[in-house]
XYZ file of C-alpha atoms in Angstrom:
720
model
C -0.169 0.174 -0.063
C 2.950 2.495 0.823
C 4.381 1.546 -2.383
C 1.371 2.534 -4.464
C 0.915 5.430 -2.565
C 4.936 6.633 -3.612
C 4.615 6.002 -6.984
C 0.989 8.056 -7.004
C 2.530 10.726 -5.141
C 6.337 11.327 -6.231
C 9.425 12.788 -3.692
C 7.857 16.625 -3.883
C 12.398 17.254 -4.304
C 11.738 16.706 -8.115
C 8.728 19.347 -7.844
C 5.057 19.158 -7.280
C 3.139 16.582 -9.811
C 1.246 18.520 -12.866
C -2.415 19.896 -11.562
C -5.832 19.009 -13.348
C -6.657 21.644 -16.365
C -10.061 21.489 -17.502
C -9.229 23.559 -20.492
C -6.115 21.637 -21.555
C -6.898 19.273 -24.815
C -3.354 18.775 -26.211
C -0.908 21.265 -27.607
C -1.969 24.662 -27.011
C -2.860 27.335 -29.353
C -2.777 30.502 -28.203
C 0.728 31.023 -26.976
C 2.959 33.561 -27.698
C 6.927 34.223 -28.657
C 9.306 32.442 -26.552
C 13.065 33.296 -26.004
C 12.642 36.690 -28.085
C 16.611 37.494 -26.578
C 17.663 34.509 -28.327
C 15.946 34.615 -31.396
C 16.970 37.827 -32.409
C 20.612 36.801 -31.694
C 19.944 33.816 -33.467
C 18.707 35.881 -36.625
C 22.012 38.205 -36.631
C 23.833 35.487 -36.558
C 22.716 33.744 -39.727
C 22.407 36.946 -41.215
C 26.039 37.520 -40.721
C 26.704 34.758 -41.917
C 25.142 35.416 -44.952
C 27.275 38.375 -45.357
C 30.337 36.536 -44.398
C 29.219 34.219 -47.512
C 28.456 37.260 -49.341
C 32.125 39.104 -49.186
C 33.738 35.475 -49.018
C 32.249 34.827 -52.910
C 32.990 38.398 -53.857
C 36.688 38.067 -52.959
C 37.381 34.211 -53.349
C 38.267 32.234 -56.537
C 37.555 28.623 -55.429
C 39.994 27.910 -59.098
C 42.865 28.215 -57.007
C 42.120 24.655 -55.400
C 40.066 22.987 -58.329
C 42.604 23.769 -60.755
C 46.706 23.780 -61.591
C 48.367 26.674 -62.916
C 50.730 27.526 -65.591
C 53.509 29.091 -65.244
C 51.888 32.010 -66.695
C 49.247 31.673 -63.886
C 46.647 30.491 -66.442
C 44.057 27.781 -65.062
C 44.724 24.449 -67.109
C 41.081 22.876 -68.026
C 38.922 25.931 -67.701
C 39.412 29.195 -70.283
C 41.850 29.134 -72.994
C 43.248 25.967 -71.549
C 39.991 24.205 -71.437
C 40.972 21.476 -73.907
C 44.203 21.245 -71.874
C 43.380 20.282 -68.211
C 46.669 18.553 -67.210
C 49.583 20.186 -65.848
C 53.086 19.126 -67.279
C 56.508 19.783 -65.353
C 59.287 20.049 -67.363
C 61.865 19.260 -65.217
C 60.868 17.325 -62.333
C 64.291 16.929 -61.044
C 63.935 20.705 -59.470
C 61.341 19.442 -57.363
C 63.317 17.390 -55.553
C 66.666 19.413 -54.783
C 64.051 22.312 -54.383
C 63.915 21.176 -51.368
C 66.604 22.727 -49.877
C 66.236 26.275 -50.941
C 62.304 27.232 -51.195
C 61.227 24.370 -48.696
C 59.350 26.254 -46.535
C 57.653 28.849 -49.102
C 56.393 26.367 -51.939
C 52.828 25.601 -51.495
C 51.133 22.327 -53.090
C 52.607 20.591 -56.167
C 54.483 23.984 -57.104
C 58.755 23.283 -57.540
C 60.719 26.130 -59.694
C 60.508 24.940 -63.187
C 58.563 26.033 -66.226
C 54.708 24.297 -66.380
C 52.429 24.166 -69.335
C 49.136 22.939 -69.751
C 48.543 19.901 -72.052
C 45.973 17.756 -73.481
C 47.858 14.269 -72.289
C 50.361 13.826 -69.935
C 53.667 12.001 -72.041
C 53.877 8.677 -71.505
C 57.280 7.308 -72.991
C 60.581 7.899 -72.137
C 62.275 11.338 -74.352
C 65.848 13.156 -73.645
C 67.761 15.500 -75.388
C 71.232 13.574 -76.585
C 73.948 15.703 -77.513
C 73.612 15.299 -81.351
C 70.614 16.944 -81.083
C 71.534 20.338 -80.193
C 72.984 20.264 -83.961
C 68.889 20.101 -85.040
C 66.356 22.366 -86.399
C 63.894 22.936 -82.985
C 61.206 21.395 -85.110
C 62.845 18.417 -85.494
C 63.491 17.996 -81.318
C 61.411 19.175 -79.698
C 56.901 18.174 -78.882
C 55.195 21.461 -79.560
C 52.575 20.446 -77.525
C 54.525 20.018 -74.814
C 56.871 23.410 -75.087
C 55.231 26.700 -73.996
C 52.832 28.280 -76.239
C 54.286 31.664 -76.789
C 57.347 30.173 -78.904
C 57.011 28.837 -82.667
C 59.258 26.032 -83.150
C 59.437 26.704 -87.047
C 59.950 30.232 -87.008
C 62.165 30.809 -83.979
C 65.496 31.909 -84.431
C 66.365 30.584 -81.197
C 69.088 27.661 -81.034
C 68.192 24.731 -78.941
C 70.526 25.629 -75.960
C 68.866 28.955 -75.581
C 65.190 27.249 -75.802
C 66.722 24.890 -73.611
C 68.169 27.048 -70.831
C 65.371 29.214 -70.752
C 63.143 26.018 -70.343
C 60.417 26.670 -73.545
C 60.441 23.192 -73.974
C 61.528 20.006 -71.911
C 64.820 18.320 -72.766
C 63.761 15.463 -71.025
C 60.751 13.576 -69.509
C 59.618 10.249 -68.906
C 55.968 8.605 -68.338
C 53.763 10.422 -66.335
C 50.572 10.007 -64.829
C 47.581 12.323 -63.856
C 47.274 12.995 -60.297
C 44.621 15.775 -58.952
C 45.519 17.280 -62.722
C 49.217 17.270 -62.137
C 51.513 15.266 -64.682
C 53.454 13.112 -62.216
C 56.109 10.318 -62.598
C 54.626 6.987 -62.792
C 55.788 5.057 -60.154
C 55.937 1.904 -62.156
C 58.951 2.935 -65.197
C 61.708 4.318 -62.898
C 62.873 0.526 -62.820
C 63.227 1.153 -66.751
C 64.640 3.995 -67.502
C 67.383 4.341 -70.565
C 70.760 3.891 -70.460
C 71.207 6.495 -72.890
C 69.369 9.032 -70.140
C 73.401 9.127 -68.117
C 74.665 10.608 -71.522
C 72.017 13.374 -71.413
C 73.382 16.713 -69.670
C 71.850 18.289 -67.235
C 70.773 14.753 -65.954
C 72.662 12.455 -63.176
C 75.261 10.478 -64.452
C 73.796 7.151 -63.107
C 70.746 6.048 -63.851
C 70.086 4.677 -59.937
C 70.483 8.430 -58.588
C 68.022 10.010 -61.841
C 65.237 7.318 -60.148
C 66.392 8.304 -57.003
C 65.909 11.737 -57.331
C 62.931 11.766 -58.990
C 61.563 9.319 -56.189
C 62.114 12.041 -53.226
C 60.817 14.944 -55.762
C 57.077 13.726 -55.374
C 57.269 10.542 -53.046
C 54.504 11.563 -51.263
C 52.016 11.921 -54.581
C 53.536 9.297 -56.677
C 51.561 5.996 -55.425
C 51.308 4.432 -58.845
C 47.828 4.653 -59.796
C 45.571 7.375 -60.971
C 43.425 9.290 -58.849
C 41.208 10.395 -61.271
C 41.019 6.866 -63.179
C 39.398 5.278 -60.013
C 37.164 8.001 -60.122
C 36.203 7.423 -63.831
C 35.809 3.914 -62.803
C 33.925 4.180 -59.975
C 31.770 6.769 -62.057
C 30.768 4.298 -64.556
C 30.259 1.594 -61.773
C 27.559 4.472 -60.935
C 26.559 5.150 -64.089
C 25.747 1.436 -65.042
C 24.303 0.548 -61.654
C 22.414 3.406 -60.249
C 18.778 1.703 -61.370
C 19.905 -1.334 -59.307
C 21.034 1.667 -56.122
C 17.561 3.155 -56.153
C 16.300 -0.444 -55.929
C 17.988 -1.534 -52.805
C 17.202 1.610 -51.264
C 13.730 1.429 -52.134
C 13.768 -1.906 -50.332
C 15.585 -0.713 -47.342
C 12.663 2.105 -46.962
C 10.107 -0.489 -47.268
C 11.544 -2.938 -44.393
C 12.074 0.080 -42.406
C 8.576 1.308 -42.950
C 7.174 -2.177 -42.297
C 9.081 -3.237 -39.245
C 7.891 0.288 -37.754
C 4.067 -1.024 -38.567
C 4.374 -4.471 -37.382
C 5.873 -3.561 -33.971
C 2.016 -2.912 -32.874
C 1.776 -6.748 -33.328
C 5.505 -7.769 -32.704
C 6.418 -5.526 -30.210
C 6.046 -8.001 -27.189
C 7.010 -11.615 -28.537
C 10.575 -9.185 -30.126
C 11.016 -7.735 -26.524
C 10.850 -11.091 -24.649
C 12.506 -12.916 -27.592
C 15.525 -10.103 -27.147
C 15.630 -10.360 -23.455
C 15.288 -14.002 -23.365
C 18.353 -14.204 -25.651
C 20.302 -11.990 -23.585
C 18.987 -14.510 -20.607
C 19.938 -17.851 -22.049
C 23.354 -16.099 -23.834
C 24.456 -15.092 -20.005
C 23.549 -18.985 -18.756
C 25.455 -20.306 -21.993
C 28.717 -18.139 -20.663
C 28.386 -19.237 -17.472
C 28.657 -23.070 -18.025
C 31.383 -22.591 -20.674
C 33.268 -20.647 -18.441
C 32.471 -23.153 -15.539
C 33.314 -25.975 -18.418
C 36.935 -23.990 -18.904
C 37.784 -23.874 -15.320
C 37.200 -27.569 -14.932
C 39.337 -28.185 -18.001
C 42.260 -26.039 -16.508
C 41.509 -27.066 -12.594
C 45.343 -28.248 -12.440
C 47.018 -25.286 -13.941
C 47.315 -22.264 -11.398
C 48.473 -18.529 -12.288
C 51.367 -19.332 -9.594
C 53.060 -21.881 -12.430
C 53.014 -19.614 -15.297
C 54.016 -16.567 -13.391
C 53.919 -12.839 -15.012
C 53.973 -12.972 -19.103
C 53.549 -10.925 -22.028
C 51.412 -13.724 -23.663
C 47.866 -12.847 -22.518
C 46.900 -16.071 -24.329
C 48.602 -17.981 -21.156
C 46.262 -16.590 -18.969
C 43.694 -18.130 -20.561
C 44.882 -21.739 -19.893
C 44.939 -20.928 -15.918
C 41.701 -21.772 -13.627
C 41.835 -18.926 -11.962
C 40.674 -16.729 -15.174
C 37.893 -18.713 -16.098
C 36.937 -18.543 -12.179
C 36.650 -14.808 -12.622
C 35.092 -14.825 -16.096
C 32.378 -17.510 -14.262
C 31.836 -14.874 -11.289
C 31.430 -11.723 -13.200
C 28.749 -13.104 -15.680
C 27.019 -14.974 -12.970
C 26.779 -11.280 -11.123
C 25.357 -9.562 -14.383
C 23.060 -12.902 -15.344
C 21.393 -12.600 -11.458
C 21.013 -8.934 -11.980
C 19.519 -8.690 -15.406
C 16.930 -11.427 -14.622
C 16.481 -9.867 -11.043
C 16.196 -6.490 -12.694
C 13.459 -8.264 -15.465
C 11.614 -10.022 -12.722
C 11.504 -6.982 -10.531
C 10.419 -4.330 -12.948
C 8.341 -6.244 -15.099
C 5.386 -4.316 -15.277
C 7.627 -1.437 -15.694
C 8.746 -3.357 -19.464
C 5.063 -4.495 -20.152
C 4.447 -0.334 -19.857
C 7.536 0.160 -22.409
C 6.182 -2.717 -25.376
C 2.690 -0.938 -24.330
C 4.273 2.599 -25.217
C 6.000 1.038 -28.298
C 2.650 -0.360 -29.886
C 0.928 2.819 -29.382
C 3.801 4.942 -31.156
C 3.337 2.264 -34.211
C -0.156 2.798 -33.843
C 0.227 7.035 -33.953
C 2.682 6.793 -36.870
C -0.086 4.153 -38.737
C -2.055 7.651 -38.318
C -0.013 10.283 -39.375
C 2.089 8.507 -41.886
C 3.689 12.318 -43.215
C 5.362 12.129 -40.075
C 8.232 9.218 -41.853
C 8.825 12.224 -44.626
C 9.871 14.589 -42.194
C 13.130 13.272 -41.909
C 13.609 14.094 -45.624
C 12.963 18.167 -44.990
C 15.852 17.921 -41.969
C 17.839 16.166 -44.720
C 17.680 18.547 -46.785
C 18.350 21.685 -44.901
C 21.404 19.607 -43.399
C 22.635 19.379 -47.101
C 22.029 22.993 -47.643
C 24.302 23.962 -43.665
C 26.869 21.487 -45.147
C 27.485 22.887 -48.494
C 26.765 26.291 -47.704
C 29.823 25.687 -44.975
C 32.168 24.070 -47.891
C 31.705 26.696 -50.035
C 32.172 29.118 -47.613
C 35.196 27.874 -45.928
C 36.606 27.229 -49.697
C 35.880 30.817 -50.956
C 37.799 31.754 -47.761
C 40.280 29.530 -47.642
C 41.166 31.268 -51.516
C 40.252 34.959 -51.115
C 43.475 36.490 -51.222
C 45.675 37.029 -54.553
C 48.549 34.684 -55.415
C 51.582 35.715 -54.827
C 54.769 35.109 -57.266
C 58.160 35.251 -56.700
C 61.710 34.862 -58.801
C 63.331 31.631 -57.916
C 66.100 29.701 -58.963
C 67.599 26.291 -58.931
C 71.296 26.693 -58.308
C 72.240 29.670 -56.648
C 75.649 28.952 -57.305
C 76.006 30.011 -60.844
C 76.048 34.139 -61.739
C 73.703 35.767 -59.980
C 71.391 33.746 -58.849
C 72.325 34.232 -55.025
C 70.667 37.651 -55.053
C 67.730 37.292 -56.081
C 66.393 33.757 -55.181
C 63.019 34.664 -53.858
C 63.232 38.138 -52.817
C 61.472 39.801 -56.190
C 58.105 39.585 -56.871
C 56.932 38.806 -60.505
C 53.988 38.465 -62.559
C 54.125 35.240 -64.604
C 51.936 36.891 -67.591
C 55.201 38.787 -68.055
C 57.980 37.426 -67.015
C 60.835 36.270 -69.180
C 63.877 34.355 -68.221
C 65.978 36.458 -70.504
C 65.666 39.529 -67.512
C 68.233 37.460 -65.562
C 70.954 36.318 -68.084
C 73.740 35.335 -65.369
C 70.849 32.940 -63.805
C 69.758 30.973 -66.778
C 67.327 28.455 -64.197
C 65.766 31.326 -62.976
C 61.604 30.878 -62.888
C 58.212 33.130 -61.810
C 57.076 30.152 -59.301
C 53.695 30.278 -56.940
C 54.437 31.075 -52.898
C 51.611 31.363 -51.325
C 48.413 34.044 -51.403
C 48.117 37.443 -50.237
C 47.692 37.700 -46.651
C 47.331 41.711 -46.583
C 44.352 43.565 -46.083
C 41.726 43.475 -43.531
C 40.164 40.795 -44.718
C 43.251 37.835 -45.421
C 44.076 39.579 -41.971
C 40.955 37.971 -40.146
C 40.545 35.128 -42.372
C 40.751 32.791 -39.438
C 38.542 34.445 -37.075
C 36.392 33.950 -40.036
C 36.380 30.708 -40.217
C 36.063 29.834 -36.860
C 32.844 31.934 -36.843
C 31.946 29.728 -40.075
C 32.167 26.739 -38.072
C 30.683 27.832 -34.876
C 27.432 29.478 -37.073
C 27.643 26.184 -39.033
C 27.126 23.932 -35.703
C 24.415 26.520 -34.560
C 22.591 26.319 -37.506
C 22.710 22.310 -37.732
C 21.746 22.113 -33.701
C 18.819 24.268 -34.742
C 17.366 22.272 -37.772
C 17.369 19.239 -35.504
C 15.884 20.294 -33.005
C 13.318 22.431 -35.205
C 12.608 18.486 -36.523
C 12.405 17.602 -32.914
C 9.869 19.815 -32.021
C 7.632 19.356 -35.380
C 7.404 15.291 -34.468
C 7.267 16.525 -30.861
C 3.723 18.807 -31.412
C 2.797 16.081 -34.417
C 2.487 13.107 -31.482
C 1.265 15.167 -28.556
C -1.368 15.880 -30.473
C -2.425 12.498 -30.986
C -2.101 11.174 -27.721
C -3.706 14.013 -26.205
C -7.034 13.511 -28.770
C -9.792 12.043 -26.504
C -11.803 10.114 -29.244
C -8.842 8.696 -31.728
C -8.494 8.992 -34.407
C -11.399 11.897 -35.130
C -10.197 14.071 -32.890
C -6.733 13.996 -34.153
C -6.322 17.577 -35.829
C -5.755 17.996 -39.879
C -2.182 18.490 -40.727
C -0.666 17.733 -37.430
C 2.758 17.780 -38.684
C 2.658 20.554 -40.666
C -0.047 22.215 -37.710
C 3.538 21.539 -35.275
C 6.141 23.111 -38.009
C 4.352 26.473 -38.537
C 3.927 26.415 -34.403
C 7.591 25.869 -34.488
C 8.725 28.523 -36.715
C 5.851 31.295 -35.470
C 6.654 30.841 -32.124
C 9.564 28.729 -30.500
C 12.413 30.199 -32.690
C 14.391 31.130 -29.917
C 13.706 28.798 -27.369
C 14.907 26.032 -30.323
C 18.150 28.296 -30.710
C 18.714 28.418 -27.384
C 18.770 25.005 -27.101
C 20.946 24.980 -29.852
C 23.571 27.357 -28.670
C 24.323 25.209 -25.540
C 24.659 22.553 -27.111
C 27.273 24.096 -29.496
C 28.689 25.957 -27.263
C 29.892 22.344 -25.494
C 30.542 21.054 -28.926
C 33.343 23.444 -29.467
C 34.780 23.084 -26.316
C 34.934 19.069 -27.197
C 36.932 20.466 -30.634
C 38.992 22.517 -28.439
C 40.053 20.226 -26.229
C 40.658 17.479 -29.262
C 42.863 20.357 -30.993
C 45.164 20.840 -27.942
C 45.187 16.844 -27.429
C 46.047 16.588 -31.130
C 48.863 19.487 -30.811
C 50.584 18.271 -27.713
C 49.869 14.640 -27.707
C 54.108 14.868 -28.136
C 55.175 16.634 -25.084
C 52.456 15.840 -22.780
C 53.533 13.118 -19.773
C 51.295 10.638 -18.309
C 49.766 13.284 -15.957
C 48.937 15.918 -18.258
C 47.773 13.470 -21.220
C 45.415 11.367 -17.971
C 43.871 14.948 -17.199
C 42.994 15.461 -20.935
C 41.465 12.396 -21.078
C 39.429 13.405 -18.435
C 37.987 16.802 -19.653
C 37.176 14.888 -23.152
C 35.311 11.979 -21.268
C 33.872 14.444 -18.809
C 32.794 16.964 -21.474
C 31.450 13.691 -23.834
C 28.892 12.696 -21.092
C 27.572 16.420 -20.802
C 26.948 16.798 -24.697
C 24.982 13.563 -24.278
C 23.014 14.919 -21.101
C 22.404 17.853 -22.946
C 21.380 16.642 -26.150
C 18.862 14.555 -23.743
C 17.577 17.431 -22.024
C 17.199 19.514 -25.108
C 15.113 16.547 -26.518
C 12.447 16.338 -23.816
C 12.671 20.494 -23.071
C 11.454 20.385 -26.982
C 8.814 17.986 -26.329
C 7.361 20.425 -23.526
C 7.649 23.239 -25.345
C 5.724 21.725 -28.343
C 3.088 20.877 -26.059
C 2.244 23.658 -23.965
C 4.700 27.043 -25.996
C 6.567 27.557 -22.623
C 10.237 28.750 -23.200
C 13.028 26.833 -23.067
C 14.794 26.774 -19.539
C 10.987 26.726 -18.509
C 10.075 23.491 -20.571
C 13.678 22.025 -19.467
C 13.397 21.866 -15.671
C 9.727 20.951 -16.303
C 10.745 18.196 -18.051
C 13.629 16.988 -15.985
C 11.560 17.218 -12.799
C 8.927 14.939 -14.826
C 11.450 12.262 -15.789
C 12.947 12.198 -12.442
C 10.018 11.482 -10.352
C 9.318 8.627 -12.980
C 13.432 7.819 -13.329
C 12.676 3.861 -13.139
C 10.209 4.209 -16.186
C 12.848 6.252 -17.668
C 15.677 3.930 -18.260
C 13.247 0.358 -18.638
C 11.674 2.396 -21.640
C 14.709 3.840 -22.956
C 16.597 0.564 -23.021
C 13.925 -1.390 -24.149
C 13.466 0.861 -27.560
C 16.979 0.806 -27.769
C 17.045 -2.709 -27.957
C 14.096 -2.403 -30.224
C 15.813 0.284 -32.752
C 18.717 -1.556 -33.016
C 17.812 -4.519 -33.850
C 15.584 -3.696 -36.612
C 18.489 -1.172 -37.817
C 20.394 -4.602 -38.021
C 17.715 -6.519 -39.795
C 17.344 -3.704 -42.007
C 20.789 -2.775 -42.857
C 22.699 -6.252 -42.831
C 19.564 -7.724 -45.054
C 19.494 -5.299 -47.620
C 23.340 -5.260 -47.388
C 23.691 -8.972 -47.773
C 21.059 -9.318 -50.710
C 23.046 -5.853 -52.499
C 26.182 -8.113 -52.306
C 24.657 -11.289 -53.986
C 23.027 -9.403 -56.427
C 26.067 -6.992 -57.130
C 28.738 -9.931 -57.276
C 26.785 -11.688 -59.304
C 25.457 -14.609 -57.256
C 22.117 -14.125 -58.176
C 21.231 -13.672 -61.855
C 18.080 -11.596 -62.933
C 16.036 -13.193 -65.925
C 17.040 -11.882 -69.132
C 20.784 -10.713 -68.243
C 18.788 -7.232 -67.535
C 22.239 -6.661 -65.112
C 25.635 -8.456 -65.390
C 28.302 -7.986 -62.285
C 30.885 -8.412 -64.574
C 30.402 -4.900 -65.961
C 31.702 -3.610 -62.911
C 34.985 -2.383 -61.936
C 34.756 -1.928 -58.055
C 31.580 -4.183 -57.396
C 31.970 -3.507 -53.965
C 30.752 0.448 -54.406
C 27.368 0.042 -55.284
C 27.481 -2.661 -52.594
C 29.081 0.074 -50.062
C 26.335 2.786 -51.102
C 23.464 0.932 -50.236
C 24.386 -0.329 -47.124
C 25.341 3.401 -45.957
C 21.719 4.027 -47.745
C 20.409 1.877 -46.146
C 21.589 2.894 -42.826
C 20.774 6.431 -43.441
C 17.141 5.503 -44.654
C 17.037 2.852 -41.482
C 18.391 6.142 -39.043
C 15.667 8.610 -40.451
C 12.708 6.361 -40.034
C 13.942 4.998 -36.815
C 14.434 8.909 -35.257
C 11.129 9.512 -35.995
C 9.789 6.353 -34.439
C 12.206 7.272 -31.272
C 10.560 11.003 -31.107
C 7.059 9.323 -31.055
C 8.160 6.801 -28.467
C 9.621 9.709 -25.787
C 6.439 11.821 -26.999
C 4.219 9.365 -26.154
C 5.568 8.719 -22.271
C 5.916 12.104 -21.161
C 2.545 12.890 -22.690
C 1.388 9.542 -20.429
C 3.475 10.770 -17.506
C 1.421 13.954 -17.612
C -1.610 12.047 -17.873
C -1.246 9.956 -14.884
C -0.682 13.026 -13.051
C -3.183 15.301 -14.114
C -6.037 13.073 -13.981
C -7.254 9.775 -12.295
C -10.203 8.046 -14.552
C -13.273 9.965 -13.332
C -15.913 11.512 -15.307
C -14.222 14.910 -14.772
C -10.635 13.596 -15.323
C -10.769 11.174 -17.576
C -7.087 9.143 -18.435
C -6.385 10.183 -22.363
C -4.070 6.595 -22.609
C -4.861 3.587 -24.628
C -6.778 0.626 -23.239
C -4.028 -1.378 -23.276
C -1.803 1.165 -20.995
C -4.835 0.980 -18.671
C -5.053 -2.442 -18.619
C -1.510 -2.554 -17.218
C -1.794 -0.202 -14.520
C -5.361 -1.297 -13.237
C -6.710 1.575 -14.041
C -10.096 2.648 -16.611
C -12.133 5.955 -16.856
C -15.306 5.621 -15.143
C -17.137 7.559 -17.921
C -16.025 3.923 -19.763
C -17.599 1.818 -17.160
C -20.605 3.145 -16.742
C -21.398 3.452 -20.090
C -20.896 -0.230 -20.300
C -23.177 -0.861 -17.301
C -26.148 1.029 -19.203
């Protein structure tokens, strides 16, 4: 009797139970705007975000990153070089030897040699032999690899002058395009022709030539073409995309079917999973006892200390420890199931009720598409803004000479600015190896000096917008499902278009509250990012105590982020129902949950167990089906699709599996929100009402049956 009294009159330390309100019929309509200050702040940040994006778009040029530049500053692959997408380096040896000269200044794949845009990267060996210096330039050089400004048929320059001024390459080796750059083919370095050792300007040893080329390009030459692999993957997607869509459609249907079937099979699935855990624990106990009997004659003292951990699996103490641990866990689970069986039944009934609610408002399952589109916009805007900000400075070119000991090269190397369009090596007659090389982007000016601050602003605003979009989705769905629960006669009393109604109420009245909750979560996430950055930068210099403290900080803020997400989620539910500000809603939700903490834990774990099993079913089932299909183990009649036409059959499989997970996560997130909303409404229903004619329960008959409760109005109706 005392236990029942305590359950119906919870501890006042967590607030007073909700009082009966005869006018309350679900999400209130007469509500006002909440957290206006935070709403204004959020709108100002968004407007500033847009302004910074416009500024970055005006001054940024992503072509710096997307396309390589030749020595004259023109981009390869666009404009006048549209048909020449690859950048060819005249003397790749200078890329290796320039490390000691301009290692701190050179950027990306640039090196102090002439670079031209070419249609195709050379695929064979070529070197200017000594006898070629006495021939006609048009008969010696490949015109497609020379600078566009020289006409080999009419030029008056000698071959030696052309080589000294780097107007044409005096040698090249087979190359492969990597990110638009013609880089040496690693497989060709072992077959360099022997006559290369006699070519002026090349090392006298073939091995030295190969080593020098390798040292200059070892970080980017990896034996295959990234673009070639990308093209093959694109071809696979082009030929298999209809079947990928079929796989994703199957995942969507299976996810939807699973959620709807939970209305009928939830009790069976929950008890099967619980019994399965108990059976697995019982088997573990038996196995540990069996192993203990097998090694009964072997003790830990016979083995001693060793680094071979497999040895400890052959002593009795190890298996006795496992036996005790598993037995204790088994007993705890068994006692929990026995004493909390009523609350498990409540969780099952709420899960069934959630399936029923979704079946009455199927449009809720489509709302994740809205969230996905909004998140995609946020990610795309963040990525574009980061790219434009990073390329907002004008490129700076400097005069660079490879051989600083020749003539006056030592006095001009890296000190003078230059313009690649007008630069001419003939202006430096005492330094034939001089080049105009891109060094970095201009860092002068108000915008360039604040690039780091703007990138930080970009990241923080991005996190805030993403968290706001997620909060908007949760509040919208909470309003829709709350309107279902508080409809006394279901489905007749359910409002028309409940999802649209919840969305409009959230945008019209509660942008400030949603932004407030999103801001708190964003601040914690920013602190976690800062801690990860500090830990990464100082990982080599930290001692054990410092690393332990840093790990503790990271763990604490990870737990804090999880708690805030949980609190925000329930606060948004209360906002959707009562229309109060964030702090009041968070407090009311927390107090309500703490007054029913055991029910919260049981429902959370039972729901997590079911949804984990559902995701495993969807992703695993569709993934296995796609594996058998795309690998050719399942053939369609009429040779509609042949797996042999794929270059990498695992790419469609990965795509289908990942897409199936996203689809299942989207559907199950709606379901999880439905369960949480109905649960809070159920707790409020118990506190507000008592089943009398004046205060009837709004819960389903199955929930009232589990709690041994009923509405007197219904009893009286049946008696009559």
